[in-house]
Short mmCIF file of C-alpha atoms in Angstrom, two decimals:
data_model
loop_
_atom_site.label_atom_id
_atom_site.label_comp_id
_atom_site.label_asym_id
_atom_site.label_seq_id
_atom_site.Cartn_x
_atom_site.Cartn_y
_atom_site.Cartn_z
CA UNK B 1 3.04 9.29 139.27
CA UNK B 2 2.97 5.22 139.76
CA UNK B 3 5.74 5.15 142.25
CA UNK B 4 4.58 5.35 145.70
CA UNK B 5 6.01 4.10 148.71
CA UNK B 6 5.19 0.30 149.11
CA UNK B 7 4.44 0.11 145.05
CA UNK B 8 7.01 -1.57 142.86
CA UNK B 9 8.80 0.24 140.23
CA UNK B 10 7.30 -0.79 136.94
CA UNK B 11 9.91 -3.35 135.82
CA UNK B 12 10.21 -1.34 132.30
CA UNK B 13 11.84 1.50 134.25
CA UNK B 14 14.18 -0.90 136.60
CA UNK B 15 17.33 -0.04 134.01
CA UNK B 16 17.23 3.49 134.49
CA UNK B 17 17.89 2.94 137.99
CA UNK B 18 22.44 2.46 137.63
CA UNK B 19 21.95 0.03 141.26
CA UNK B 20 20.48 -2.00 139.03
CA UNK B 21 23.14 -2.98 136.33
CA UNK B 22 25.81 -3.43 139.62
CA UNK B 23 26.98 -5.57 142.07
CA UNK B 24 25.20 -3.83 145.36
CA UNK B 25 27.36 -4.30 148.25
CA UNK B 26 24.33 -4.69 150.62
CA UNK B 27 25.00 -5.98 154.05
CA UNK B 28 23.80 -9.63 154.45
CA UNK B 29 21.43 -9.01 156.74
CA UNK B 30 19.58 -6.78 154.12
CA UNK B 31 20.03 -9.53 151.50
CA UNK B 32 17.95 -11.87 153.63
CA UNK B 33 15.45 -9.10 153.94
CA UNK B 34 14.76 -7.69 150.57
CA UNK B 35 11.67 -8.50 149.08
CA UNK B 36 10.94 -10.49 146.33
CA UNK B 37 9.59 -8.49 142.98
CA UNK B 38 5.86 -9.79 142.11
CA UNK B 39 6.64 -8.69 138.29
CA UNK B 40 10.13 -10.71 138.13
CA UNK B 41 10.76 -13.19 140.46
CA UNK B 42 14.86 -13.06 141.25
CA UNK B 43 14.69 -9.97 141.63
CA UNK B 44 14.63 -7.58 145.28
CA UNK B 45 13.54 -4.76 146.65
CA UNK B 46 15.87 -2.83 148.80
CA UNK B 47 14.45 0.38 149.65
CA UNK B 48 12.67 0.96 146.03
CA UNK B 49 16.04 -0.74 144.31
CA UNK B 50 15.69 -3.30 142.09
CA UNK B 51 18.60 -5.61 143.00
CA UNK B 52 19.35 -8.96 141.45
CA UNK B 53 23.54 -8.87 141.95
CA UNK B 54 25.20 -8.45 144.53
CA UNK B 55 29.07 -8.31 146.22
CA UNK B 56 29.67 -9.56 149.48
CA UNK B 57 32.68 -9.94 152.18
CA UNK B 58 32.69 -11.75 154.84
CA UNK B 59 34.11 -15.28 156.76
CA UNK B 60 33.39 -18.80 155.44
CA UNK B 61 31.48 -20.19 158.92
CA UNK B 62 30.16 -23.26 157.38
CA UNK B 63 31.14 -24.97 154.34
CA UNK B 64 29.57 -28.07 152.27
CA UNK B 65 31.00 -29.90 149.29
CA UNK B 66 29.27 -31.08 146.02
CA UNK B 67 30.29 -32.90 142.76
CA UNK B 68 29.17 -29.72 141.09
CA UNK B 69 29.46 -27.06 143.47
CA UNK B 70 30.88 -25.34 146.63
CA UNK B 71 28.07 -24.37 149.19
CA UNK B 72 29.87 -21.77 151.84
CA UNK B 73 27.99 -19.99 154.75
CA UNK B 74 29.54 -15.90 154.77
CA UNK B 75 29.27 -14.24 157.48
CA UNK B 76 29.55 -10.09 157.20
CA UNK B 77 28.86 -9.99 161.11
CA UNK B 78 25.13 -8.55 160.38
CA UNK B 79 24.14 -12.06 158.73
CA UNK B 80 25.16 -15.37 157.12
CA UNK B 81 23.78 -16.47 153.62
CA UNK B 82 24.95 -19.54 151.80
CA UNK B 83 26.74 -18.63 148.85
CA UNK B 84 26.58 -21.63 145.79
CA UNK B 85 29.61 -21.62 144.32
CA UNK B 86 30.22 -23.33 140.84
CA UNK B 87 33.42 -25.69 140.01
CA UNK B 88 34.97 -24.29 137.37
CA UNK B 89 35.18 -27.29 134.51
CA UNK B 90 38.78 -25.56 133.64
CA UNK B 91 39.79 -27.09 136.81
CA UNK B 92 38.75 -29.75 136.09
CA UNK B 93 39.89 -30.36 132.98
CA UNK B 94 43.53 -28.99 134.43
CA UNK B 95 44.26 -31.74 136.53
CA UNK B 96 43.41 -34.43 133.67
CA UNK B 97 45.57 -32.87 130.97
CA UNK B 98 48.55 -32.14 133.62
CA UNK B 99 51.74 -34.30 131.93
CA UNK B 100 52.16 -32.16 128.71
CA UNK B 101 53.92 -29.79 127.36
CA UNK B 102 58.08 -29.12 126.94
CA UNK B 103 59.42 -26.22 129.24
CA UNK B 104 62.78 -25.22 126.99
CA UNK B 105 63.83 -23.07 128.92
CA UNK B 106 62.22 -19.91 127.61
CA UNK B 107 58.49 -18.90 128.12
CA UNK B 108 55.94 -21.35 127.88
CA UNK B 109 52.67 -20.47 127.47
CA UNK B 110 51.17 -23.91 128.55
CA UNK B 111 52.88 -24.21 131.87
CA UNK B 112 52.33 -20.83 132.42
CA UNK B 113 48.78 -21.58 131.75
CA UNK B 114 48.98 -24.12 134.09
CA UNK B 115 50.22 -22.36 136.66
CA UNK B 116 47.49 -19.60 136.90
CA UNK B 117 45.20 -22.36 136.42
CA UNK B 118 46.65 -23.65 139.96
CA UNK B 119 46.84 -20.42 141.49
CA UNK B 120 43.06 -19.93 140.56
CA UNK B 121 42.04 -23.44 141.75
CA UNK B 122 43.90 -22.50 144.86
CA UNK B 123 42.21 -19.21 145.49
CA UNK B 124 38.48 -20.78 144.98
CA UNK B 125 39.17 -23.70 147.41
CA UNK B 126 38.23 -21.74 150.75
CA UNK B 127 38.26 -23.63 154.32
CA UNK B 128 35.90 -22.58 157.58
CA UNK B 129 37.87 -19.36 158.47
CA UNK B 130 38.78 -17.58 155.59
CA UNK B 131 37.51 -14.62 154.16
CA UNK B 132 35.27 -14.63 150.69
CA UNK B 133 34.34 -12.79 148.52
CA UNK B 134 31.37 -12.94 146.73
CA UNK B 135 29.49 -11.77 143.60
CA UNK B 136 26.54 -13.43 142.35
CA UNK B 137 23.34 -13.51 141.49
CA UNK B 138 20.12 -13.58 145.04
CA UNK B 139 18.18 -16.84 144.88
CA UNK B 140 15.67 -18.05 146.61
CA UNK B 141 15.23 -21.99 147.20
CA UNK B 142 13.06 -23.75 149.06
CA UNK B 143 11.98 -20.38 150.93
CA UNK B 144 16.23 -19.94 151.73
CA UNK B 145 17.69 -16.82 150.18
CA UNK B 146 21.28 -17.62 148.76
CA UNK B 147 23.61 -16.53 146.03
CA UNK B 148 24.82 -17.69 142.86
CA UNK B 149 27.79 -16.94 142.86
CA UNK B 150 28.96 -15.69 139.37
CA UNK B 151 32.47 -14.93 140.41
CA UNK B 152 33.86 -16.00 143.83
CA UNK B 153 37.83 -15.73 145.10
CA UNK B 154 39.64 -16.45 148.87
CA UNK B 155 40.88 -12.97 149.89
CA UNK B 156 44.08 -13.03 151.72
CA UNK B 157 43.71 -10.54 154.51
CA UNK B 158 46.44 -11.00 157.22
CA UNK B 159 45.88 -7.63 158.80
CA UNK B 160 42.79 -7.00 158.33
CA UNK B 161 42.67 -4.45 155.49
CA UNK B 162 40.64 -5.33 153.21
CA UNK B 163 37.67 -6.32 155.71
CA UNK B 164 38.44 -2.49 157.37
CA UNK B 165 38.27 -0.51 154.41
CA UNK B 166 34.83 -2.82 153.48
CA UNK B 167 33.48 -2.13 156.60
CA UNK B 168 34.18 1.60 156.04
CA UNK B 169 33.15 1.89 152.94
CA UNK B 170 29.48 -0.07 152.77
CA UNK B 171 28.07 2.21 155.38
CA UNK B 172 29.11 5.26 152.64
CA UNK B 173 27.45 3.33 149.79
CA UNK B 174 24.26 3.19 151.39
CA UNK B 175 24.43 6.19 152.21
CA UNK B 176 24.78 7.95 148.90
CA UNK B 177 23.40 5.06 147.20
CA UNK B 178 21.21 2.39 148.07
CA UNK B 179 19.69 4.56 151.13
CA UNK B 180 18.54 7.41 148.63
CA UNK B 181 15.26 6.91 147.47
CA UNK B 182 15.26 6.10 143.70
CA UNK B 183 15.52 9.26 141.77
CA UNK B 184 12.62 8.54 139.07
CA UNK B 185 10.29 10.42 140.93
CA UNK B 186 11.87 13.73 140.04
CA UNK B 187 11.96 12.31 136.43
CA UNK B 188 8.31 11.28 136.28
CA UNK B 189 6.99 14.20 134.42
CA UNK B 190 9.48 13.34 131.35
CA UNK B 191 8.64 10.33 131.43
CA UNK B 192 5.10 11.06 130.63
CA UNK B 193 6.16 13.73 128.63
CA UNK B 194 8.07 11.32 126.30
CA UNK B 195 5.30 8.65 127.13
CA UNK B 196 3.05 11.18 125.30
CA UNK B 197 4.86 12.14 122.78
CA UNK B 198 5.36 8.52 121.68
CA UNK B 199 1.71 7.82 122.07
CA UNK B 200 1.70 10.80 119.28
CA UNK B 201 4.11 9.36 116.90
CA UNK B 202 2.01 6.08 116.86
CA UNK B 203 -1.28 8.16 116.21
CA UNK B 204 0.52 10.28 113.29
CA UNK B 205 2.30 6.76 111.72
CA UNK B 206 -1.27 5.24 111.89
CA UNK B 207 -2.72 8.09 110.14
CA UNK B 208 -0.14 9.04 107.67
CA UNK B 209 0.14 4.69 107.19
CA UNK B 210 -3.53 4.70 106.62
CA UNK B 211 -4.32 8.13 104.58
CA UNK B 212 -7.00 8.56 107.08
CA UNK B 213 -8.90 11.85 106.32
CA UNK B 214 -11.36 11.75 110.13
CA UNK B 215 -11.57 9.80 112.83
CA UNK B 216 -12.54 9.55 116.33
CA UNK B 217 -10.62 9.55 119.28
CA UNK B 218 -12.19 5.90 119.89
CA UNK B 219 -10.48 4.62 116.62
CA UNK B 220 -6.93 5.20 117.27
CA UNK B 221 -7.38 4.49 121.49
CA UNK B 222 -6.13 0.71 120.90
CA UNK B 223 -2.96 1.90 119.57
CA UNK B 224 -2.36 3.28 122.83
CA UNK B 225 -3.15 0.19 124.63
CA UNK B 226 0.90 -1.41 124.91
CA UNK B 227 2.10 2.06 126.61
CA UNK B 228 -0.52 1.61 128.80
CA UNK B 229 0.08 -1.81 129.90
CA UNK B 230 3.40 -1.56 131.04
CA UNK B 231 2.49 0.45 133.30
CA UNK B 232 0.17 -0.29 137.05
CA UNK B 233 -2.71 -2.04 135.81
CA UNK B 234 -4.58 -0.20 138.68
CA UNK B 235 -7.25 2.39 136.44
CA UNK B 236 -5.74 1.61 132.51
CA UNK B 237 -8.98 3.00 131.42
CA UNK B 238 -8.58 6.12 132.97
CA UNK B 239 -5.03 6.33 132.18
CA UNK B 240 -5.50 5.76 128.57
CA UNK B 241 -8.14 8.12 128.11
CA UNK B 242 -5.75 10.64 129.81
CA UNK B 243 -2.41 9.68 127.34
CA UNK B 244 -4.95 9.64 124.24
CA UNK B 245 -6.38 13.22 125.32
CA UNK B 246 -2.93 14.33 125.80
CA UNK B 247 -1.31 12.82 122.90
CA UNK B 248 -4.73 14.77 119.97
CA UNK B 249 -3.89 17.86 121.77
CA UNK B 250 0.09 17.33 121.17
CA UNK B 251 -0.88 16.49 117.48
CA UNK B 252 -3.43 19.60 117.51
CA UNK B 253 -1.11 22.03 118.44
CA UNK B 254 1.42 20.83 115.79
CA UNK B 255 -1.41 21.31 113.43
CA UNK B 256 -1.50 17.99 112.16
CA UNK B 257 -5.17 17.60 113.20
CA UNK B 258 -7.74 19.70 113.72
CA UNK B 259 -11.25 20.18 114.84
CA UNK B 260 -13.29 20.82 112.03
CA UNK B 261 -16.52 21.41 113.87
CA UNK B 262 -16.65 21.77 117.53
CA UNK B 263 -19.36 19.36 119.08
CA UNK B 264 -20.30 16.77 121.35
CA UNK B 265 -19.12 14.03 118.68
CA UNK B 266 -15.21 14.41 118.56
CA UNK B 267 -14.30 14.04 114.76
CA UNK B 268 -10.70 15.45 114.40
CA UNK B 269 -9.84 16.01 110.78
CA UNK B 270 -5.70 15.25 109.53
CA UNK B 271 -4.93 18.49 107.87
CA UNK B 272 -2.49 16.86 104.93
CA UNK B 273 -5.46 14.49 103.76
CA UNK B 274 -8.28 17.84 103.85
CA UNK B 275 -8.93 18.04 100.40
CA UNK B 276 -11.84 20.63 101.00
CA UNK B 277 -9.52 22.12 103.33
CA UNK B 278 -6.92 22.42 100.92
CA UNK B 279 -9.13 23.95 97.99
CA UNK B 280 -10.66 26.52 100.04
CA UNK B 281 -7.12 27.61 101.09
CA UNK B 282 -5.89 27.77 97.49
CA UNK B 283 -9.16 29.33 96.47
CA UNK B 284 -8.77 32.04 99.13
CA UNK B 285 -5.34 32.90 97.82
CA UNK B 286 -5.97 33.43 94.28
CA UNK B 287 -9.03 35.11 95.07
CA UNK B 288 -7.16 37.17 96.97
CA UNK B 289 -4.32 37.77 95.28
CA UNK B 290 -6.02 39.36 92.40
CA UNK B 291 -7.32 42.21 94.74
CA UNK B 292 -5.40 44.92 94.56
CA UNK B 293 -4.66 45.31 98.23
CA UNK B 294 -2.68 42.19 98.02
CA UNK B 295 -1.61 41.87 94.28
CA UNK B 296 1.89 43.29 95.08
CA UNK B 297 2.90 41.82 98.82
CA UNK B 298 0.42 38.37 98.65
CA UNK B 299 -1.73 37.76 101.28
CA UNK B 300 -0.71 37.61 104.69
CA UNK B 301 -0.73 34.28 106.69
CA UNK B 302 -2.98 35.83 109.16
CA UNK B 303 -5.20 37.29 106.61
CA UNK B 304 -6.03 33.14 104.88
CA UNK B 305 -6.30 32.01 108.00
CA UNK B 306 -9.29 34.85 109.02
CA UNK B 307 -10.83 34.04 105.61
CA UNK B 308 -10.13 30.31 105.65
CA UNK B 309 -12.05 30.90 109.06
CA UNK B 310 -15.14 32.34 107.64
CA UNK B 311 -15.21 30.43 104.60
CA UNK B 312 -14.29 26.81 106.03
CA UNK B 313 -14.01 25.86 109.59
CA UNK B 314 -13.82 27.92 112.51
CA UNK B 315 -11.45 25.82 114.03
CA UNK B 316 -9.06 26.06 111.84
CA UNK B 317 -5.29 26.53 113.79
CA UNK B 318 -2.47 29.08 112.85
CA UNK B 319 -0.23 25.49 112.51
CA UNK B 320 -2.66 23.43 110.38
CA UNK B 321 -2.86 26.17 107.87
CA UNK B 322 0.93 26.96 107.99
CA UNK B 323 1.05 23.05 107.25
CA UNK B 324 -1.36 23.58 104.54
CA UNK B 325 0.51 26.30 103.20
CA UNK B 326 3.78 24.31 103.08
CA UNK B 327 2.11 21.75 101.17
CA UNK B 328 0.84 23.81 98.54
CA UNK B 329 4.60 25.77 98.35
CA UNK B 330 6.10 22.29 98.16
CA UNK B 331 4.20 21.37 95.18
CA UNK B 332 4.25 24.57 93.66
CA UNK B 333 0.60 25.60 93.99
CA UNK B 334 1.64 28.95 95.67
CA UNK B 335 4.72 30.72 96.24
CA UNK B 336 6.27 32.87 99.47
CA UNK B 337 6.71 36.61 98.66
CA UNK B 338 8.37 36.77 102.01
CA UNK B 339 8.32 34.95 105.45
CA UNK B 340 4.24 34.90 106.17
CA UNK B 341 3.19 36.35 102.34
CA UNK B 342 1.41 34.12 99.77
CA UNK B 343 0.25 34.64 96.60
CA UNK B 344 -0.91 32.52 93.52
CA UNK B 345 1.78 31.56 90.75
CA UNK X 1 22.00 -25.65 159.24
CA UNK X 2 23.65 -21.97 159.02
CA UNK X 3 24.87 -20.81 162.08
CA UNK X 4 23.70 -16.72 163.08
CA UNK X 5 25.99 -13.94 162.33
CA UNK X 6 28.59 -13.12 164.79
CA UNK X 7 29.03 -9.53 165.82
CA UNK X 8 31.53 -7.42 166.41
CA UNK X 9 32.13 -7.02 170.18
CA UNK X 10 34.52 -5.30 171.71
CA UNK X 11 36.66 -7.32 174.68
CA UNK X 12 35.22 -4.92 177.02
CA UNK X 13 31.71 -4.80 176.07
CA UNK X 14 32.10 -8.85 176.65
CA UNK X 15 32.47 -8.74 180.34
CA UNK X 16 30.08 -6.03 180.85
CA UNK X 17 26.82 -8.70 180.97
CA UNK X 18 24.50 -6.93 177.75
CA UNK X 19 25.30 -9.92 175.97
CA UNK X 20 23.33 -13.03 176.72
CA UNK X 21 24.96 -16.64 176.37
CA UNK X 22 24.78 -18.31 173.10
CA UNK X 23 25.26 -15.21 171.21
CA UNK X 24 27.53 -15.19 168.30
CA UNK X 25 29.97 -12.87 168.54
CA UNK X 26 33.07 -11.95 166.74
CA UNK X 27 36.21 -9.80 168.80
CA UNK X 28 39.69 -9.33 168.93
CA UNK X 29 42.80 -9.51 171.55
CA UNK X 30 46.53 -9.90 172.29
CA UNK X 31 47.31 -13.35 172.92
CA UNK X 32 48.68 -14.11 176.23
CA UNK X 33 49.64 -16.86 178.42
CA UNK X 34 50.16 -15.38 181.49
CA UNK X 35 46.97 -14.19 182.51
CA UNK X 36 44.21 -16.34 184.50
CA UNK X 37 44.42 -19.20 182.28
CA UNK X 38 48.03 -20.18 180.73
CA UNK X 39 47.31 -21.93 177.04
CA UNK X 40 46.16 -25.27 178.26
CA UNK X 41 46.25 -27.76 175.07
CA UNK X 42 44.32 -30.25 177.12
CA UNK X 43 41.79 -28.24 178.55
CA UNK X 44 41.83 -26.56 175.08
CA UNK X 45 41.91 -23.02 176.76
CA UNK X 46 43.43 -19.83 176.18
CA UNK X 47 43.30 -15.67 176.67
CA UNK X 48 43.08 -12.72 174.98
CA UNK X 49 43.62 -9.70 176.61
CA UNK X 50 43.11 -5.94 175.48
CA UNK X 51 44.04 -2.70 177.01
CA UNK X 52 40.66 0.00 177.04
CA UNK X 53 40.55 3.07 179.06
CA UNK X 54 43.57 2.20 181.61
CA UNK X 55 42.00 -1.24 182.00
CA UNK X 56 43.13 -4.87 181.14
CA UNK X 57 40.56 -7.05 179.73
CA UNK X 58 40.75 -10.57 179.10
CA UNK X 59 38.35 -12.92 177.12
CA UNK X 60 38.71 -16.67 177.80
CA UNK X 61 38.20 -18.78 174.21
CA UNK X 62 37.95 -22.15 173.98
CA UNK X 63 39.58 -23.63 171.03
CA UNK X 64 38.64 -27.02 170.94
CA UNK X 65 36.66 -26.22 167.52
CA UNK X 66 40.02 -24.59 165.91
CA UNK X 67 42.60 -27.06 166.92
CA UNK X 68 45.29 -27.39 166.22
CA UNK X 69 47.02 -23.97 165.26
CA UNK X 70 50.21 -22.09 166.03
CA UNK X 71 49.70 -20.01 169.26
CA UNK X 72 51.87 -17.22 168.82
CA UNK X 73 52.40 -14.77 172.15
CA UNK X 74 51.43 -11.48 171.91
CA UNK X 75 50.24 -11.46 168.99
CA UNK X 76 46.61 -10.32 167.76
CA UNK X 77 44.36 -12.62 166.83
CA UNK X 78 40.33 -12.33 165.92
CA UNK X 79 37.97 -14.84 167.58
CA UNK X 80 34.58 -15.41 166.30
CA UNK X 81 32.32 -17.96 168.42
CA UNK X 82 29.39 -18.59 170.75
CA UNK X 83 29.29 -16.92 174.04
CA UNK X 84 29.66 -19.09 177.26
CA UNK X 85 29.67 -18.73 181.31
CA UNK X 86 32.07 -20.34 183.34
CA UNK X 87 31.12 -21.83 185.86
CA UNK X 88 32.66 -21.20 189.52
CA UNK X 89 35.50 -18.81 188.57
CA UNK X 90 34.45 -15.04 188.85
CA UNK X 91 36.35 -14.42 185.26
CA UNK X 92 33.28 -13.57 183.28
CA UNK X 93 32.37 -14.94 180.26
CA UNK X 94 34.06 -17.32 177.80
CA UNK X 95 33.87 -17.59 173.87
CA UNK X 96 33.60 -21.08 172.55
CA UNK X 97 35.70 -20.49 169.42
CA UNK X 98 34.59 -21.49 165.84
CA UNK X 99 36.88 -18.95 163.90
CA UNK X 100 40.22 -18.16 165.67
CA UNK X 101 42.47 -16.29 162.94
CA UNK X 102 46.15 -14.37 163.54
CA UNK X 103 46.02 -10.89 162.25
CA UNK X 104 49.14 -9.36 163.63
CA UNK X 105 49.67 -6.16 162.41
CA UNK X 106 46.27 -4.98 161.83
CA UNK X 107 45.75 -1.69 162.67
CA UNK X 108 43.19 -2.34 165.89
CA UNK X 109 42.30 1.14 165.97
CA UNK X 110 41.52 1.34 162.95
CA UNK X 111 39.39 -1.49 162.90
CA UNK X 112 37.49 0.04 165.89
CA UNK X 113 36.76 2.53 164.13
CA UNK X 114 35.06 0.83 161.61
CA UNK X 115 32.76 -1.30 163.97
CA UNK X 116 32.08 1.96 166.18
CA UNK X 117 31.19 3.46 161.97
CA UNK X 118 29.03 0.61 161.19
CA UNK X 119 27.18 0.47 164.41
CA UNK X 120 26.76 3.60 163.97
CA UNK X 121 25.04 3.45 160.87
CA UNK X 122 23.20 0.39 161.83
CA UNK X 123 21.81 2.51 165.01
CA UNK X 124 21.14 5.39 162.35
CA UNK X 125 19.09 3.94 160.53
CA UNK X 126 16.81 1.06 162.62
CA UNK X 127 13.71 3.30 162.41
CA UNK X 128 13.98 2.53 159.44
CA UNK X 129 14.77 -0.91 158.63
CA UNK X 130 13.70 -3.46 160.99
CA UNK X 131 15.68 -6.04 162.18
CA UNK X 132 18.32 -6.86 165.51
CA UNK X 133 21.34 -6.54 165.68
#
């Protein structure tokens, strides 16, 4: 429905979309090409995937050192992005507090401590020619597209393993993955199907809140207005009208409102606050029930509803007066003789 | 300031003349000293040979940029650098080395494999996805 080609996803639907939540493995080349989202800024487009993370391989080709932070160049062989990569302050910290601590002998927690400390200092100190790996959030700076990286390691790859099975395996994710167009569009009808029904629920809360007896459709539109908006601002008048004409029918055919009179001016009636409605119900049942055809069974559901009909409103739905009817059980007005019988206590 | 991506190449694709000079690539190859140009620390040059299709082919790479490191015979190492012509000798082209890494032991048919996979994909899907390579 709002997801053509070239459109962004609306960003309220991004999270249904599992690429989003995980660390893509896009090649770097695509990285540099996504597009930036107009609704989120640091966040990309790759084919209809909203992508801020994402996990990259490749060789350190150019490196630069800060006070704060690393700044490597990767290279995956289909591009080179500079990846900024954070000193840990545990490092830091590490070498100052180095000469305590008693080794008896036995385990010590502190220089063991220590010791992965080292071994993780060691592993994010990378030179010009060693492989990284990468996983981190896609900046852009001054017009330059780079990472952040949120976790970043030296791989030790003497024979070439781990950049094989990569270089095997990124071509599959795209292909089941990030090449496949995003799968919403099969789900767009529940969407608006649940979009709807929501708009309903705020309608019925508003009139149940408010003990409103009529209104028009014009009354209750601005409720719909914030499931609207989160949507493509392109026609929101025609798109409201639609959800709000969609959402009276839902709320019709569940009988909670009805059409008392059918005419140019739209005045839908809530069947729980029709007190006429209500009275000429109960008034055709004990009328009713006293004839003789029905003084033994009740009368039958279809039966009110004919006379309700001719007596009340012609418009009068099958669900509004089984509503009705439930009512007036619940408090005892009238009781069941059996599953569609009614008569007068 | 970031230098391009280097490409997988293989040896005998080098020689072959698609590739322009300048280009970044990125390929692989027995060390050897025996062949056209022994290991030369002074004129910083060295060869890597491969066997493809009943054929011996050798890439030159010149390791100024990667000195020093511990030239081990016959064993495989991965170059990654700018492409460069000699001049004169009718040896083809040269690699000016910025990466030069041992990998002994890696499986090199595997690994062709998985450029020949990703170029594959790559080809597959330029329609699509503009961009070179």
């Amino acid at each position: 429905m709002f997801c053509s080609l070239g459109e962004e996803t609306p960003f309220v639907l991004w999270g249904l979309d599992p690429i989003f939540s995980a660390y893509a493995r896009l090649y770097i080349r695509d990285i540099l090409q996504m597009t930036e989202s107009t609704q989120v800024p640091g966040v990309y487009f790759y084919n209809s995937h909203p992508i801020y993370k994402v996990d990259v391989l490749g060789i350190v080709v150019y490196k630069r050192e800060r006070d704060d932070f690393f700044c490597y160049g990767v290279d995956d062989s289909t591009g080179v992005i500079n990846c900024l990569c954070w000193k840990n302050d545990l490092l830091k910290e590490a070498s100052l507090t180095g000469g305590t601590g008693g080794a008896q002998g036995g385990f010590d927690p502190v220089a063991e401590m220590r010791k992965l400390q080292r071994a993780q200092q060691s592993r994010c100190c990378v030179e010009i020619e060693e492989l990284l790996r990468v996983r981190g959030s896609v900046k852009t700076t001054r017009q330059q597209r780079e990472i952040s990286a949120s976790v970043f390691y030296k791989v030790d790859d003497p024979v070439m393993a781990v950049q094989i099975s990569w270089m095997m395996e990124v071509p599959e994710l795209y292909r089941q993955c990030y090449d496949k167009p995003l799968q919403l569009q099969s789900n767009t009808s529940d969407a608006s199907v649940s979009s709807i029904s929501k708009a309903a629920t705020i309608i019925r809360d508003f009139l149940n809140q408010k003990s409103v007896a009529k209104f028009r459709p014009y009354d209750v539109q601005e409720l719909l207005q914030p499931l609207i908006l989160s949507q493509l601002k392109t026609t929101p008048g025609v798109q409201l009208l639609q959800l709000l004409k969609e959402a009276l029918q839902t709320l019709q055919d569940e009988g909670f409102i009805y059409r008392k009179v059918k005419s140019q001016d739209e005045v839908y009636s809530v069947t729980g606050q029709d007190k006429e409605l209500v009275i000429a119900v109960k008034d055709v049942i004990r009328e009713d029930s006293k004839r003789e055809k029905f003084a033994e069974k009740g009368c039958h559901v279809l039966h009110i509803l004919s006379a309700v009909r001719q007596r009340y409103s012609l418009n009068l739905s099958k669900t509004a007066l089984e509503l009705v009817l439930k009512s007036l059980e619940c408090n005892s007005d009238i009781i069941s003789c059996s599953d569609s019988h009614y008569t007068m206590l | 300031m970031l230098p391009p991506a280097a490409v997988y190449q293989f040896p005998w694709e080098l020689n072959s003349g698609s590739e322009q000079e300048g280009d970044s690539v990125r390929t692989f190859g027995k060390w050897v000293t025996c062949l056209l140009t022994q290991y030369d620390p002074e004129k910083s040059l060295a060869t890597l040979s491969t066997h493809h299709s009943s054929k011996h082919h050798c890439v030159i790479v010149h390791t100024l940029f990667v000195e020093p490191f511990d030239a081990v015979t016959g064993a495989q190492y991965i170059v990654l650098g700018e492409l460069e012509n000699i001049e004169g000798k009718s040896v083809g082209v040269m690699v000016r080395a910025r990466v030069l890494n041992c990998v002994d032991g890696a499986n090199i048919a595997l690994l062709q494999r998985a450029i020949n996979d990703q170029r594959r994909f790559l080809e597959e899907r330029k329609p699509a996805v503009k961009g070179g390579d």
